[in-house]
Amino acid sequence: MSIAQGGRPRSAGTRPSETPPSGGRSTPWVTTGLLLLLVALVLLSLLIGTGGSPAKRAWDFLLGDPAARADAQIRLAVMDVRLPRTLAALLVGTCLGAAGCLLQAATRNPLAETGLLGVNSGAAFAVVLGLTFFGADSPGALLVWALTGGMAASAVVLLFAGSGRTAGSPLRLVLAGSALGATFHGCTSYVLLGTRSTFDTYRYWTIGSLAGVKTSDLVPLLPLVALGLLTALGCARPLSALGLGDDGARSLGHHPGRIRLVVAGAVSLLAGCAVAVAGPIAFLGLLAPYAARALTGPRMTAQLVLSALIAADIMILADILARVVIRPWETPVSVLLAFVGGPLLVWIARSSRLSTAGAEA
């Protein structure tokens, strides 16, 4: 017999995924509901914009009405502005939801989020370098610099966390990510001190927005996102074993350090792509896994799928609201998420049931 966290005995031959979850029977219905909601939000996102184009004209365009198809203004609004933003919101939400779920399970820390691996700070520093010394002022160039910086920062974190006798431990991952993040933040501030033009562009990028995203910017990221998601799904069973504690995972034939390093690599891919597209987005990767755990119980695969779906739904909804709350101007999507995420985080901290669920994941 091996003892899981929380003092509950388990048979050494029983895998964690075989434990009947509290929300297991309702998971297919919840998944179906979230998918239908996602389809509805995608459609709504294509119909609503910051400009004065009526939603009915956009609806006629989507249905193939000849007059609407011939309207260049409607075509521009739907195909060149709203569709790329909708796809970007879907990509960013999926990446952050899955990455947050992975990181919280791997570190057994219910407050873990993607910034712990230094992805956000590394991307910010790279963007500042690109703006200041290489003239990277186009959205596509900033995307490349942000992705490169985020991936490089997480690679350094993995290098530090993967060395020594306690390689891959949660504490080493968090400490290495926090230390490197603080270093990059200081370097970013130093470079920005004497470059006002760089600061103006950087300020717009770092606030977190989907405005100006093009479909051509998203296509090169799709293989990286697919690799990150496939790796995440492949880590589901080892992470379920890791939920028993390191000793329990070893008794089932898993290596906790290696699991965490692979998970950190997947998180780096997913978070790096999300930050490259939308800039730093807070709270989403923190809150979506909580909702997924409350709906599915301890099953890791279901948590990953629902966390990605919930985050995608929230991201698209936030982007829709960002276009209309102060129309004809636009609110950065990260501001709306912060308004919602802050109070929710306080509520989660005060909720003993959700705190326990997060600790046991």
Coordinates of C-alpha atoms in Angstrom, one line a residue:
M1 CA 0.0 0.0 0.0
S2 CA 1.2 3.6 -0.7
I3 CA -0.1 6.6 0.9
A4 CA -1.4 9.5 -1.3
Q5 CA -1.4 13.1 -0.2
G6 CA -4.0 13.8 2.3
G7 CA -3.4 10.5 4.1
R8 CA -5.7 8.3 2.1
P9 CA -4.4 4.7 1.3
R10 CA -4.3 3.5 -2.2
S11 CA -3.5 0.1 -3.6
A12 CA 0.0 0.1 -5.2
G13 CA -1.5 -1.4 -8.4
T14 CA -4.3 1.1 -8.8
R15 CA -3.7 4.1 -11.1
P16 CA -5.0 7.5 -10.0
S17 CA -7.0 7.7 -13.2
E18 CA -9.0 4.7 -12.1
T19 CA -10.5 6.5 -9.1
P20 CA -14.1 7.4 -9.8
P21 CA -14.2 11.2 -10.1
S22 CA -17.0 13.1 -8.4
G23 CA -18.0 14.9 -11.6
G24 CA -17.2 12.1 -14.0
R25 CA -20.7 11.3 -15.2
S26 CA -21.5 14.9 -16.1
T27 CA -18.2 15.6 -17.9
P28 CA -19.5 14.7 -21.4
W29 CA -22.5 17.0 -20.9
V30 CA -20.3 19.8 -19.6
T31 CA -17.9 19.4 -22.5
T32 CA -20.7 19.5 -25.0
G33 CA -22.1 22.6 -23.4
L34 CA -18.7 24.3 -23.5
L35 CA -18.3 23.4 -27.2
L36 CA -21.7 24.8 -28.1
L37 CA -20.9 27.9 -26.1
L38 CA -17.6 28.2 -28.0
V39 CA -19.4 28.0 -31.4
A40 CA -21.9 30.6 -30.3
L41 CA -19.2 33.0 -29.1
V42 CA -17.2 32.5 -32.3
L43 CA -20.3 33.5 -34.3
L44 CA -21.0 36.4 -32.0
S45 CA -17.4 37.6 -32.4
L46 CA -17.7 37.6 -36.2
L47 CA -20.9 39.7 -35.9
I48 CA -19.8 42.4 -33.4
G49 CA -17.1 45.0 -33.9
T50 CA -15.9 48.4 -32.7
G51 CA -17.1 50.1 -35.9
G52 CA -20.5 51.0 -37.0
S53 CA -21.1 48.0 -39.3
P54 CA -24.4 46.5 -38.3
A55 CA -24.5 42.9 -37.1
K56 CA -27.3 42.0 -39.6
R57 CA -25.0 42.9 -42.6
A58 CA -22.3 40.7 -41.1
W59 CA -24.8 37.9 -40.7
D60 CA -25.9 38.2 -44.3
F61 CA -22.3 38.1 -45.3
L62 CA -21.7 34.8 -43.4
L63 CA -24.9 33.3 -45.0
G64 CA -23.5 34.2 -48.5
D65 CA -25.9 37.0 -49.4
P66 CA -24.6 38.4 -52.8
A67 CA -25.2 42.0 -51.8
A68 CA -23.3 41.6 -48.5
R69 CA -20.5 39.7 -50.2
A70 CA -20.1 42.5 -52.7
D71 CA -19.8 45.1 -49.8
A72 CA -16.0 45.7 -49.4
Q73 CA -16.5 47.3 -46.0
I74 CA -18.3 44.3 -44.5
R75 CA -15.8 41.9 -46.1
L76 CA -12.9 43.9 -44.5
A77 CA -14.6 44.0 -41.1
V78 CA -15.5 40.3 -41.0
M79 CA -12.6 38.6 -42.8
D80 CA -9.6 40.9 -42.1
V81 CA -10.5 42.2 -38.7
R82 CA -12.9 40.0 -36.7
L83 CA -11.9 36.6 -38.0
P84 CA -8.2 36.9 -37.1
R85 CA -9.1 38.3 -33.7
T86 CA -11.5 35.4 -33.1
L87 CA -8.9 32.8 -34.1
A88 CA -6.3 34.6 -32.0
A89 CA -8.6 34.6 -28.9
L90 CA -9.3 30.9 -29.5
L91 CA -5.5 30.1 -29.7
V92 CA -4.5 32.2 -26.7
G93 CA -7.3 30.9 -24.5
T94 CA -6.6 27.3 -25.4
C95 CA -2.9 27.7 -24.8
L96 CA -3.2 29.5 -21.4
G97 CA -5.9 27.1 -20.1
A98 CA -3.9 24.0 -20.9
A99 CA -0.6 25.5 -19.7
G100 CA -2.1 26.6 -16.4
C101 CA -3.7 23.2 -15.8
L102 CA -0.3 21.5 -16.5
L103 CA 1.7 23.8 -14.3
Q104 CA -0.7 23.6 -11.3
A105 CA -0.7 19.8 -11.5
A106 CA 3.1 19.5 -11.9
T107 CA 3.9 21.8 -9.0
R108 CA 1.0 20.8 -6.9
N109 CA 0.5 24.6 -6.4
P110 CA -3.1 25.8 -7.0
L111 CA -1.8 29.4 -7.5
A112 CA 0.8 28.5 -10.2
E113 CA 0.5 30.3 -13.5
T114 CA 2.6 30.6 -16.7
G115 CA 4.6 33.6 -15.5
L116 CA 6.4 31.4 -13.0
L117 CA 8.6 30.0 -15.8
G118 CA 9.8 33.4 -16.9
V119 CA 7.9 33.3 -20.2
N120 CA 6.3 36.7 -19.8
S121 CA 9.4 38.5 -18.6
G122 CA 11.6 36.9 -21.2
A123 CA 9.2 37.8 -24.0
A124 CA 9.0 41.4 -22.7
F125 CA 12.8 41.8 -22.6
A126 CA 13.1 40.4 -26.1
V127 CA 10.4 42.8 -27.4
V128 CA 12.3 45.7 -25.9
L129 CA 15.6 44.5 -27.5
G130 CA 13.9 44.2 -30.9
L131 CA 12.3 47.6 -30.7
T132 CA 15.4 49.4 -29.5
F133 CA 18.3 47.8 -31.4
F134 CA 16.8 46.0 -34.4
G135 CA 13.9 48.3 -35.5
A136 CA 11.2 45.6 -35.0
D137 CA 8.1 47.8 -35.0
S138 CA 5.7 45.7 -37.0
P139 CA 3.2 43.3 -35.3
G140 CA 4.7 40.3 -37.1
A141 CA 8.3 41.2 -36.0
L142 CA 7.1 41.8 -32.4
L143 CA 5.5 38.3 -32.4
V144 CA 8.7 36.7 -33.5
W145 CA 10.8 38.5 -30.9
A146 CA 8.2 37.7 -28.1
L147 CA 8.1 34.0 -29.0
T148 CA 11.9 33.8 -29.2
G149 CA 12.3 35.6 -25.8
G150 CA 9.7 33.5 -24.0
M151 CA 11.1 30.2 -25.3
A152 CA 14.7 31.3 -24.5
A153 CA 13.8 32.3 -21.0
S154 CA 11.9 29.0 -20.3
A155 CA 14.8 27.1 -21.7
V156 CA 17.2 28.7 -19.2
V157 CA 14.8 28.0 -16.4
L158 CA 14.6 24.3 -17.5
L159 CA 18.4 24.2 -17.6
F160 CA 18.8 25.4 -14.1
A161 CA 15.8 23.4 -12.7
G162 CA 17.1 20.2 -14.4
S163 CA 20.5 20.2 -12.8
G164 CA 21.6 19.0 -9.5
R165 CA 20.4 16.3 -7.1
T166 CA 16.9 17.7 -6.9
A167 CA 16.4 18.1 -10.6
G168 CA 12.9 18.9 -11.7
S169 CA 11.5 19.6 -8.2
P170 CA 8.6 22.1 -8.0
L171 CA 10.7 24.4 -5.7
R172 CA 13.6 24.6 -8.2
L173 CA 11.2 25.3 -11.1
V174 CA 9.5 28.1 -9.2
L175 CA 12.7 29.6 -7.8
A176 CA 14.5 29.5 -11.1
G177 CA 11.6 31.1 -12.9
S178 CA 11.1 33.8 -10.3
A179 CA 14.8 34.7 -10.2
L180 CA 15.1 34.8 -14.0
G181 CA 11.9 36.8 -14.3
A182 CA 13.1 39.4 -11.9
T183 CA 16.4 39.7 -13.8
F184 CA 14.7 40.2 -17.1
H185 CA 12.3 42.7 -15.6
G186 CA 15.3 44.7 -14.3
C187 CA 17.0 44.5 -17.7
T188 CA 13.8 45.6 -19.5
S189 CA 13.5 48.7 -17.2
Y190 CA 17.1 49.6 -17.8
V191 CA 16.8 49.5 -21.6
L192 CA 13.5 51.5 -21.5
L193 CA 15.0 54.3 -19.4
G194 CA 16.5 56.2 -22.3
T195 CA 14.2 55.2 -25.2
R196 CA 10.9 57.0 -25.2
S197 CA 9.8 55.8 -28.6
T198 CA 10.5 52.2 -27.5
F199 CA 8.5 52.7 -24.3
D200 CA 5.4 53.9 -26.2
T201 CA 5.3 50.8 -28.4
Y202 CA 6.2 48.5 -25.6
R203 CA 3.5 49.9 -23.4
Y204 CA 0.9 49.1 -26.0
W205 CA 2.2 45.6 -26.4
T206 CA 2.5 44.8 -22.7
I207 CA -1.0 45.9 -21.9
G208 CA -2.4 42.8 -23.6
S209 CA -4.7 43.1 -26.6
L210 CA -5.8 41.2 -29.8
A211 CA -6.1 44.3 -31.9
G212 CA -4.1 44.2 -35.1
V213 CA -3.6 40.5 -35.2
K214 CA -3.4 38.9 -38.7
T215 CA -4.2 35.4 -39.7
S216 CA -0.8 35.2 -41.4
D217 CA 0.8 35.8 -37.9
L218 CA -1.0 32.8 -36.4
V219 CA -0.3 30.2 -39.0
P220 CA 3.5 29.7 -38.1
L221 CA 2.5 29.2 -34.5
L222 CA 0.1 26.3 -35.2
P223 CA 2.7 23.5 -35.2
L224 CA 4.1 24.7 -31.9
V225 CA 0.7 24.9 -30.4
A226 CA -0.1 21.4 -31.7
L227 CA 3.1 20.0 -30.3
G228 CA 2.4 21.6 -26.9
L229 CA -1.1 20.3 -26.7
L230 CA -0.1 16.8 -27.8
T231 CA 2.7 16.8 -25.1
A232 CA 0.1 18.0 -22.6
L233 CA -2.2 15.1 -23.3
G234 CA 0.7 12.7 -23.2
C235 CA 1.5 13.9 -19.7
A236 CA -2.0 13.4 -18.3
R237 CA -1.4 9.9 -16.9
P238 CA 2.0 10.7 -15.4
L239 CA 0.5 13.8 -13.8
S240 CA -2.3 11.8 -12.3
A241 CA 0.3 9.6 -10.7
L242 CA 2.2 12.6 -9.6
G243 CA -0.9 13.7 -7.7
L244 CA -0.2 10.8 -5.3
G245 CA 3.1 12.5 -4.3
D246 CA 6.6 11.8 -5.6
D247 CA 6.9 8.5 -3.7
G248 CA 3.5 7.3 -5.0
A249 CA 4.5 8.3 -8.6
R250 CA 7.8 6.3 -8.2
S251 CA 6.0 3.3 -7.0
L252 CA 3.9 3.3 -10.2
G253 CA 7.1 3.5 -12.3
H254 CA 7.2 7.2 -13.1
H255 CA 10.1 9.7 -12.6
P256 CA 8.8 12.9 -11.0
G257 CA 11.7 15.1 -12.1
R258 CA 11.4 14.1 -15.7
I259 CA 7.6 14.5 -15.7
R260 CA 8.0 18.1 -14.4
L261 CA 10.7 19.0 -17.0
V262 CA 8.6 17.6 -19.9
V263 CA 5.5 19.5 -18.5
A264 CA 7.6 22.7 -18.2
G265 CA 8.6 22.3 -21.8
A266 CA 5.0 22.0 -22.9
V267 CA 4.0 25.0 -20.8
S268 CA 6.8 27.0 -22.4
L269 CA 5.6 26.2 -25.9
L270 CA 2.0 27.0 -25.1
A271 CA 2.6 30.1 -23.0
G272 CA 5.2 31.4 -25.4
C273 CA 2.8 31.3 -28.3
A274 CA 0.0 33.0 -26.3
V275 CA 2.3 35.8 -25.1
A276 CA 3.6 36.3 -28.6
V277 CA 0.1 36.8 -30.0
A278 CA -1.6 38.8 -27.2
G279 CA 1.1 40.0 -24.8
P280 CA 1.0 39.1 -21.1
I281 CA -2.5 37.9 -20.1
A282 CA -3.0 37.5 -16.4
F283 CA -5.5 35.3 -14.4
L284 CA -6.8 33.2 -17.3
G285 CA -4.3 30.4 -16.8
L286 CA -4.9 30.6 -13.1
L287 CA -8.7 30.5 -13.0
A288 CA -9.6 28.1 -15.8
P289 CA -8.0 25.0 -14.1
Y290 CA -10.0 25.7 -10.9
A291 CA -13.3 25.6 -12.8
A292 CA -12.2 22.5 -14.7
R293 CA -11.3 20.7 -11.4
A294 CA -14.6 21.7 -9.9
L295 CA -16.5 20.1 -12.9
T296 CA -14.4 17.0 -13.5
G297 CA -12.8 15.9 -10.2
P298 CA -9.3 14.5 -10.3
R299 CA -9.2 13.1 -13.8
M300 CA -6.2 14.8 -15.5
T301 CA -7.2 14.4 -19.1
A302 CA -10.7 15.8 -18.5
Q303 CA -9.1 18.7 -16.6
L304 CA -6.9 19.6 -19.5
V305 CA -9.7 19.5 -22.1
L306 CA -12.1 21.5 -20.0
S307 CA -9.5 24.0 -18.8
A308 CA -8.6 24.7 -22.5
L309 CA -12.3 25.0 -23.4
I310 CA -13.2 27.3 -20.5
A311 CA -10.2 29.5 -21.1
A312 CA -11.1 29.8 -24.8
D313 CA -14.7 30.7 -24.0
I314 CA -13.6 33.3 -21.5
M315 CA -11.0 34.8 -23.9
I316 CA -13.4 35.2 -26.8
L317 CA -16.1 36.6 -24.5
A318 CA -13.6 39.1 -23.1
D319 CA -12.5 40.2 -26.5
I320 CA -16.1 40.7 -27.6
L321 CA -16.7 42.9 -24.5
A322 CA -13.4 44.8 -25.1
R323 CA -14.9 46.0 -28.4
V324 CA -18.2 47.3 -27.0
V325 CA -17.8 48.5 -23.4
I326 CA -16.4 51.9 -24.5
R327 CA -17.4 51.9 -28.2
P328 CA -16.1 53.4 -30.5
W329 CA -12.8 52.9 -28.6
E330 CA -11.5 49.6 -27.4
T331 CA -10.6 48.3 -24.0
P332 CA -7.5 46.0 -23.7
V333 CA -8.7 42.5 -23.1
S334 CA -6.3 42.0 -20.2
V335 CA -8.0 44.9 -18.4
L336 CA -11.3 43.1 -18.5
L337 CA -9.8 39.9 -17.4
A338 CA -8.1 41.6 -14.5
F339 CA -11.4 43.2 -13.4
V340 CA -13.0 39.7 -13.3
G341 CA -10.0 37.7 -12.3
G342 CA -9.0 39.8 -9.2
P343 CA -12.3 39.3 -7.3
L344 CA -12.5 35.7 -8.4
L345 CA -9.1 35.0 -7.1
V346 CA -10.1 36.5 -3.7
W347 CA -13.2 34.4 -3.6
I348 CA -11.2 31.3 -4.5
A349 CA -8.7 32.1 -1.7
R350 CA -11.6 32.3 0.8
S351 CA -13.4 29.1 -0.5
S352 CA -12.2 26.1 1.5
R353 CA -13.8 23.7 -1.1
L354 CA -12.0 25.1 -4.1
S355 CA -8.7 25.6 -2.2
T356 CA -8.8 21.9 -1.2
A357 CA -9.6 20.9 -4.8
G358 CA -6.7 22.9 -6.0
A359 CA -4.3 21.4 -3.5
E360 CA -5.3 17.9 -4.3
A361 CA -5.0 18.3 -8.1

